[in-house]
Amino acid sequence: MILSARVATVSGTRIHCGSNALQGFRKLLLSHEYRKSRVFILVDANTGKHCLPLLVEACPELDAALVFEIEGGEASKSLSSAEKIWIELLASGADRRSLLVNLGGGVVSDLGGFIAAGLKRGIPYINIPTSLTGMVDAAIGGKTGVNMGELKNQLGFFYSPLAVFVDARFLKTLPSDHIRSGFAEIVKSALIGDPVLWRKLLRQGAENILALDILEKPWQDLIMKTMTFKNRITCQDFREQKLRKILNFGHTIGHALESFVLARDEKGLLHGDAVALGMIAETWLSHLKAGLSGGEAMEIISFLKAGYKIQAETLGDLVRKTPSSYDNIYTLLLYDKKISEGQVRYTLIQAAGKPRINRQAGRDETSASLDKIFD
Ligand SMILES: NC(=O)c1ccc[n+]([C@@H]2O[C@H](COP(=O)([O-])OP(=O)(O)OC[C@H]3O[C@@H](n4cnc5c(N)ncnc54)[C@H](O)[C@@H]3O)[C@@H](O)[C@H]2O)c1
Ligand SMILES: [Zn+2]
């Protein structure tokens, strides 16, 4: 079963979704003046191999496009990758009528969006997400960026794609680790915005959902709901003045864990896995600081631990063998862009569907919440 609906956003960035999505993309390609300039496609090694053929089959005109390929993985989301591609784009005559097509997961759309935003003060770009995280999260909302060393997303722009085209057939070749990782954003979205969906997920159990075929209807419904939710929130508060901050649940500690692992193990921790573990900690913080009941907190924590058991154990081993690991993680939290006046501010939940932004928590409470990942 393939997504079949089509969603239009209020901000002018449209999301086309379903088995006709690539036809929609072709129409845009043919109807615009981009053809007179040049079309560029950014892929990574995996999406170049697995996804580009499907895209070119749907849009034969892309045969003439210049393809830039980066290595797969978080390490490619760097200023040096952006610089290399800027140099090649300029050498190929890219101008403001050129179009950059990002075909890949969150690394490709974050990096490609950043490249598009920076080149000649902004060229148009399209996101065609191929990972679950890309579809439900990264490709939507116009946050672009690159990492600085192990520090995540330190450089970036808010810069919207012209449109987003989502075709679930790309997910056929996505490795299961990345399905599990993308699932974390779906759980986050349910916890902050859809208590009915959250109860449904809870009844099913994370392990059982993760065992289902990604092309089956239950997943397609989850993708659709999550994508629509993210789209709605980011349209209402594009620059993250207030409402959009609710999407950060699990991410403050999640990003610190991602950076902590990346500094010690080049394979790093997948973004969604880090968010799932971050949500375990921030659920406990929600109990301590935002009035989430102990019972509901434990339900959420048990659900996440069942889905992300191995990731919690692996991180636990690294934390135990690293001297002053909690101090390191706390220092990373202080680098996070959600810091205000030297304090760590979290997005927490008072209950499923009741997010609370800008909740401050101290070092001791943060440590107690990290313990919940490992005990
Ligand atoms: N901008 C945002 O709002 C936002 C939101 C969430 C995540 N992100 C960022 O996105 C990144 C994580 O996204 P991700 O998990 O998609 O990472 P990713 O882009 O690294 O993709 C995951 C892996 O799957 C491979 N892949 C992707 N699609 C495939 C397909 N169809 N078939 C086979 N292999 C495929 C990729 O090559 C990569 O190895 C992080 O850098 C995170 O910070 C950004
Ligand atoms: Zn995320």
Coordinates of C-alpha atoms and ligand atoms in Angstrom, one line a residue:
M1 CA 0.0 0.0 0.0
I2 CA 1.4 3.3 -1.1
L3 CA 0.5 6.7 0.3
S4 CA -2.1 8.2 -1.9
A5 CA -3.1 11.5 -0.4
R6 CA -1.8 14.9 -1.3
V7 CA -1.3 17.6 1.3
A8 CA -1.0 21.4 0.6
T9 CA 0.5 23.7 3.2
V10 CA -0.5 27.1 4.2
S11 CA 3.0 28.6 3.8
G12 CA 3.2 27.9 0.1
T13 CA 5.6 24.9 0.5
R14 CA 3.6 22.0 -0.8
I15 CA 4.0 18.4 0.1
H16 CA 3.0 16.0 -2.7
C17 CA 2.5 12.5 -1.4
G18 CA 1.7 9.1 -3.0
S19 CA 2.4 7.0 -6.0
N20 CA 1.8 10.1 -8.2
A21 CA 4.3 12.3 -6.3
L22 CA 7.1 11.8 -8.8
Q23 CA 4.8 12.7 -11.6
G24 CA 4.0 15.9 -9.7
F25 CA 7.7 16.6 -9.5
R26 CA 8.1 16.0 -13.2
K27 CA 5.3 18.5 -13.9
L28 CA 7.1 21.1 -11.8
L29 CA 10.3 20.4 -13.6
L30 CA 8.8 20.8 -17.0
S31 CA 6.6 23.8 -16.2
H32 CA 9.3 26.0 -14.7
E33 CA 12.1 28.0 -16.1
Y34 CA 14.7 25.8 -14.3
R35 CA 15.2 23.8 -17.4
K36 CA 16.7 26.9 -19.0
S37 CA 19.3 26.9 -16.4
R38 CA 20.5 23.7 -14.8
V39 CA 19.1 21.1 -12.6
F40 CA 21.4 19.5 -10.0
I41 CA 20.7 16.5 -7.9
L42 CA 22.3 15.7 -4.5
V43 CA 22.4 12.1 -3.5
D44 CA 24.5 10.0 -1.1
A45 CA 26.1 6.7 -2.1
N46 CA 23.1 4.7 -1.1
T47 CA 20.4 6.9 -2.5
G48 CA 22.4 7.3 -5.7
K49 CA 22.3 3.6 -6.1
H50 CA 18.8 2.7 -4.8
C51 CA 16.7 5.8 -5.4
L52 CA 18.1 7.8 -8.3
P53 CA 17.1 5.1 -10.9
L54 CA 13.5 5.3 -9.8
L55 CA 13.5 9.1 -10.0
V56 CA 15.1 9.2 -13.5
E57 CA 12.6 6.6 -14.7
A58 CA 9.8 8.9 -13.6
C59 CA 11.5 12.0 -15.0
P60 CA 13.6 11.1 -18.0
E61 CA 14.5 14.8 -18.4
L62 CA 16.8 14.3 -15.4
D63 CA 19.2 12.4 -17.5
A64 CA 20.8 15.7 -18.3
A65 CA 21.1 16.8 -14.7
L66 CA 24.4 16.9 -12.9
V67 CA 24.5 14.6 -9.9
F68 CA 26.6 15.3 -6.8
E69 CA 27.2 12.3 -4.7
I70 CA 28.4 12.4 -1.0
E71 CA 29.3 9.6 1.2
G72 CA 26.4 8.2 3.3
G73 CA 26.3 9.2 6.9
E74 CA 26.3 12.0 9.4
A75 CA 30.0 12.9 8.8
S76 CA 29.0 14.2 5.3
K77 CA 26.9 16.9 7.0
S78 CA 29.8 19.2 7.2
L79 CA 31.0 22.6 6.0
S80 CA 33.7 21.0 4.0
S81 CA 31.1 18.9 2.0
A82 CA 29.1 22.1 1.4
E83 CA 32.2 23.9 0.2
K84 CA 33.2 21.2 -2.2
I85 CA 29.7 21.2 -3.7
W86 CA 29.5 25.0 -3.8
I87 CA 32.8 25.0 -5.8
E88 CA 31.4 22.5 -8.3
L89 CA 28.1 24.2 -8.6
L90 CA 29.8 27.5 -9.4
A91 CA 32.1 25.8 -11.8
S92 CA 29.1 24.3 -13.6
G93 CA 27.4 27.7 -14.0
A94 CA 24.8 27.4 -11.3
D95 CA 22.7 30.5 -10.9
R96 CA 19.5 31.6 -9.2
R97 CA 17.4 29.9 -11.8
S98 CA 19.1 26.6 -11.1
L99 CA 17.3 24.0 -9.1
L100 CA 18.9 21.7 -6.5
V101 CA 17.0 18.4 -5.9
N102 CA 17.9 16.7 -2.6
L103 CA 17.2 13.0 -3.0
G104 CA 18.0 11.3 0.2
G105 CA 17.5 11.1 4.0
G106 CA 18.0 13.9 6.5
V107 CA 21.7 14.3 5.9
V108 CA 21.1 15.0 2.2
S109 CA 18.2 17.4 2.8
D110 CA 19.9 19.2 5.7
L111 CA 23.1 19.6 3.7
G112 CA 21.4 20.3 0.3
G113 CA 19.1 22.9 1.9
F114 CA 22.1 24.6 3.5
I115 CA 24.0 24.6 0.1
A116 CA 20.9 26.0 -1.7
A117 CA 20.4 28.7 1.0
G118 CA 24.0 29.8 0.8
L119 CA 24.6 29.8 -2.9
K120 CA 24.1 33.3 -4.4
R121 CA 21.9 34.2 -1.4
G122 CA 19.6 31.4 -2.1
I123 CA 18.7 29.1 -5.1
P124 CA 15.5 27.1 -5.2
Y125 CA 15.5 23.5 -4.0
I126 CA 13.3 20.5 -3.8
N127 CA 13.3 17.7 -1.2
I128 CA 12.5 14.2 -2.2
P129 CA 13.0 12.3 1.1
T130 CA 14.0 8.6 0.8
S131 CA 14.3 7.7 4.5
L132 CA 11.6 7.5 7.1
T133 CA 13.2 10.3 9.1
G134 CA 13.3 12.3 6.0
M135 CA 9.7 11.8 5.2
V136 CA 8.2 12.4 8.6
D137 CA 10.6 15.1 9.7
A138 CA 13.8 16.3 8.1
A139 CA 12.5 17.2 4.6
I140 CA 9.7 19.3 6.1
G141 CA 9.9 22.7 7.8
G142 CA 12.9 24.4 6.1
K143 CA 15.5 23.8 8.8
T144 CA 18.8 23.3 7.0
G145 CA 22.2 22.9 8.5
V146 CA 25.6 21.2 9.0
N147 CA 27.5 20.1 12.0
M148 CA 30.7 21.6 13.4
G149 CA 32.9 18.6 14.3
E150 CA 30.8 16.5 16.6
L151 CA 28.5 19.4 17.5
K152 CA 25.2 19.0 15.7
N153 CA 23.6 21.6 13.4
Q154 CA 25.7 24.5 14.6
L155 CA 25.5 26.3 11.3
G156 CA 22.3 26.6 9.4
F157 CA 19.5 28.6 7.8
F158 CA 15.7 28.5 7.9
Y159 CA 15.1 28.2 4.2
S160 CA 12.1 26.4 2.7
P161 CA 12.1 24.0 -0.2
L162 CA 9.9 24.9 -3.1
A163 CA 8.0 21.6 -2.6
V164 CA 8.5 18.2 -1.0
F165 CA 7.6 15.0 -2.9
V166 CA 7.1 11.9 -0.9
D167 CA 6.9 8.5 -2.5
A168 CA 7.0 5.6 0.0
R169 CA 8.4 3.2 -2.6
F170 CA 11.8 4.6 -1.8
L171 CA 11.5 3.0 1.7
K172 CA 11.7 -0.6 0.2
T173 CA 15.5 -0.4 0.3
L174 CA 15.9 1.5 3.6
P175 CA 17.8 -0.7 6.2
S176 CA 15.8 -1.7 9.3
D177 CA 18.0 0.3 11.6
H178 CA 16.9 3.4 9.9
I179 CA 13.3 2.4 10.1
R180 CA 13.7 2.1 13.9
S181 CA 15.5 5.4 13.9
G182 CA 12.7 7.2 12.0
F183 CA 10.1 5.6 14.2
A184 CA 11.3 7.7 17.1
E185 CA 10.1 10.9 15.4
I186 CA 6.7 9.3 14.9
V187 CA 6.5 8.4 18.6
K188 CA 7.7 12.0 19.5
S189 CA 5.0 13.5 17.3
A190 CA 2.3 11.3 18.9
L191 CA 3.5 12.2 22.4
I192 CA 3.4 15.9 21.9
G193 CA 0.5 16.2 19.6
D194 CA -1.8 13.2 19.3
P195 CA -2.8 11.4 22.5
V196 CA -5.2 9.0 20.7
L197 CA -2.4 7.9 18.4
W198 CA -0.1 7.5 21.3
R199 CA -2.5 5.2 23.1
K200 CA -2.8 3.2 19.9
L201 CA 1.0 2.9 19.7
L202 CA 1.2 1.9 23.3
R203 CA -1.4 -0.8 22.9
Q204 CA 0.5 -2.2 19.9
G205 CA 4.0 -2.1 21.5
A206 CA 7.1 -0.6 19.8
E207 CA 8.6 -4.1 19.0
N208 CA 5.4 -5.2 17.2
I209 CA 5.1 -2.1 15.1
L210 CA 8.8 -2.3 14.1
A211 CA 8.2 -5.8 13.0
L212 CA 5.6 -4.8 10.4
D213 CA 6.4 -4.3 6.7
I214 CA 7.2 -0.6 6.1
L215 CA 5.0 -0.6 2.9
E216 CA 1.9 -1.8 4.7
K217 CA -1.0 0.4 5.6
P218 CA -0.3 0.9 9.4
W219 CA 3.1 2.5 8.6
Q220 CA 1.6 4.6 5.8
D221 CA -0.9 6.0 8.2
L222 CA 1.8 6.8 10.7
I223 CA 3.9 8.5 8.1
M224 CA 1.0 10.5 6.8
K225 CA -0.1 11.7 10.3
T226 CA 3.4 12.6 11.4
M227 CA 4.2 14.4 8.2
T228 CA 1.0 16.4 8.4
F229 CA 1.6 17.3 12.0
K230 CA 5.1 18.5 11.4
N231 CA 3.9 20.5 8.4
R232 CA 1.2 22.2 10.4
I233 CA 3.4 23.2 13.3
T234 CA 6.3 24.5 11.1
C235 CA 3.9 26.5 8.9
Q236 CA 2.5 28.2 12.0
D237 CA 5.8 29.0 13.5
F238 CA 8.5 28.8 10.8
R239 CA 11.3 30.5 12.8
E240 CA 10.7 28.6 16.0
Q241 CA 9.6 31.6 18.1
K242 CA 7.4 29.5 20.2
L243 CA 5.0 26.7 19.0
R244 CA 7.7 24.9 16.9
K245 CA 9.7 24.3 20.0
I246 CA 7.3 21.5 20.9
L247 CA 9.0 19.5 18.2
N248 CA 12.2 19.5 20.3
F249 CA 10.9 17.0 22.8
G250 CA 13.6 14.4 23.3
H251 CA 16.0 16.4 21.2
T252 CA 17.9 18.5 23.8
I253 CA 19.3 15.4 25.5
G254 CA 19.1 13.5 22.2
H255 CA 21.5 15.9 20.5
A256 CA 23.9 15.9 23.4
L257 CA 24.0 12.0 23.3
E258 CA 24.5 12.1 19.6
S259 CA 27.5 14.5 20.0
F260 CA 28.8 12.5 23.0
V261 CA 28.8 9.2 20.9
L262 CA 30.1 10.9 17.7
A263 CA 33.2 12.2 19.6
R264 CA 34.1 8.7 20.7
D265 CA 32.9 6.4 17.9
E266 CA 32.8 7.5 14.3
K267 CA 29.8 5.4 13.6
G268 CA 27.9 7.6 16.0
L269 CA 24.4 7.1 17.2
L270 CA 21.5 7.3 14.6
H271 CA 19.6 10.5 15.1
G272 CA 16.3 8.8 15.9
D273 CA 17.9 6.4 18.3
A274 CA 19.4 9.3 20.1
V275 CA 16.0 11.0 20.2
A276 CA 14.4 7.8 21.5
L277 CA 17.0 7.7 24.3
G278 CA 16.6 11.4 24.8
M279 CA 12.9 11.0 25.2
I280 CA 13.4 8.4 27.9
A281 CA 15.4 11.0 29.9
E282 CA 13.1 13.9 29.1
T283 CA 10.0 11.9 30.0
W284 CA 11.5 11.5 33.4
L285 CA 12.3 15.2 33.5
S286 CA 8.7 15.8 32.5
H287 CA 7.7 13.9 35.6
L288 CA 10.1 15.9 37.8
K289 CA 9.4 19.3 36.2
A290 CA 6.2 19.4 34.2
G291 CA 3.7 17.4 36.2
L292 CA 3.7 14.2 34.1
S293 CA 2.3 11.5 36.3
G294 CA 4.7 8.8 37.4
G295 CA 2.4 6.1 35.9
E296 CA 2.3 7.7 32.5
A297 CA 6.0 8.4 32.6
M298 CA 6.8 4.8 33.2
E299 CA 4.4 3.7 30.4
I300 CA 6.3 5.9 28.0
I301 CA 9.7 4.8 29.3
S302 CA 8.9 1.1 29.1
F303 CA 7.5 1.5 25.5
L304 CA 10.7 3.2 24.4
K305 CA 13.0 0.8 26.2
A306 CA 11.3 -2.1 24.5
G307 CA 12.0 -0.5 21.0
Y308 CA 15.5 0.8 21.8
K309 CA 16.9 -1.8 24.2
I310 CA 20.1 -2.5 22.4
Q311 CA 20.8 1.2 21.8
A312 CA 20.3 1.9 25.5
E313 CA 22.6 -0.9 26.5
T314 CA 25.3 0.1 24.0
L315 CA 25.2 3.8 25.2
G316 CA 25.3 2.5 28.8
D317 CA 28.5 0.7 28.1
L318 CA 30.1 3.8 26.6
V319 CA 28.9 6.0 29.5
R320 CA 30.3 3.6 32.1
K321 CA 33.7 3.3 30.4
T322 CA 34.1 7.1 29.9
P323 CA 35.4 9.0 32.9
S324 CA 33.1 11.9 33.9
S325 CA 30.6 11.0 31.2
Y326 CA 27.7 12.9 32.7
D327 CA 29.8 16.0 33.0
N328 CA 30.7 15.6 29.3
I329 CA 27.0 15.2 28.4
Y330 CA 26.1 18.2 30.5
T331 CA 28.7 20.4 28.8
L332 CA 27.3 19.3 25.5
L333 CA 23.8 20.3 26.7
L334 CA 25.2 23.8 27.4
Y335 CA 26.3 24.1 23.8
D336 CA 22.8 23.4 22.6
K337 CA 21.0 26.2 20.9
K338 CA 18.1 25.9 23.2
I339 CA 20.2 27.5 26.0
S340 CA 19.0 30.8 27.3
E341 CA 20.9 32.8 29.9
G342 CA 23.2 29.9 30.7
Q343 CA 20.3 27.6 31.6
V344 CA 19.3 24.4 29.8
R345 CA 15.7 24.7 28.6
Y346 CA 13.7 21.7 27.7
T347 CA 10.5 20.9 25.9
L348 CA 8.7 18.5 28.2
I349 CA 5.2 17.0 28.4
Q350 CA 2.6 17.4 31.1
A351 CA 0.7 14.5 29.6
A352 CA 0.6 12.9 26.1
G353 CA -0.6 15.7 23.9
K354 CA 0.2 18.5 26.3
P355 CA 3.7 19.8 25.5
R356 CA 5.3 22.4 27.7
I357 CA 8.1 24.5 26.3
N358 CA 11.0 26.4 28.0
R359 CA 11.1 24.3 31.2
Q360 CA 14.3 24.7 33.0
A361 CA 16.0 21.9 34.8
G362 CA 19.3 21.8 36.7
R363 CA 22.2 19.4 36.6
D364 CA 21.0 17.0 39.3
E365 CA 17.6 16.5 37.7
T366 CA 19.2 16.1 34.3
S367 CA 21.5 13.4 35.8
A368 CA 18.6 11.6 37.4
S369 CA 16.8 11.6 34.1
L370 CA 19.9 10.2 32.3
D371 CA 19.9 7.4 34.9
K372 CA 16.5 6.3 33.6
I373 CA 18.0 5.4 30.2
F374 CA 20.4 2.9 31.9
D375 CA 18.6 1.5 34.9
Ligands
LIG1 N1 16.0 19.5 9.4 C1 15.3 18.9 10.2 O1 14.2 19.4 10.6 C2 15.7 17.5 10.7 C3 14.8 16.7 11.4 C4 15.2 15.4 11.7 C5 16.5 15.0 11.4 N2 17.3 15.8 10.8 C6 18.7 15.4 10.5 O2 18.6 14.3 9.6 C7 19.7 13.4 9.8 C8 19.1 12.0 10.0 O3 18.3 11.6 8.9 P1 18.3 10.2 8.3 O4 18.1 9.2 9.4 O5 17.4 10.2 7.1 O6 19.8 10.0 7.9 P2 20.6 9.8 6.5 O7 20.3 10.8 5.5 O8 22.0 9.5 6.9 O9 19.9 8.4 6.0 C9 20.1 7.2 6.7 C10 20.8 6.2 5.9 O10 19.9 5.6 5.0 C11 20.4 5.6 3.7 N3 19.3 5.7 2.9 C12 18.4 6.8 2.8 N4 17.4 6.5 2.0 C13 17.6 5.2 1.6 C14 16.9 4.3 0.8 N5 15.7 4.7 0.3 N6 17.4 3.1 0.5 C15 18.6 2.7 1.1 N7 19.3 3.5 1.9 C16 18.8 4.7 2.1 C17 21.4 6.8 3.7 O11 22.3 6.6 2.7 C18 22.0 6.7 5.1 O12 23.0 5.7 5.1 C19 20.4 13.9 11.0 O13 21.5 14.6 10.5 C20 19.5 14.9 11.6 O14 20.1 15.9 12.4 C21 17.0 17.1 10.4
ZN2 ZN 14.7 14.8 15.1

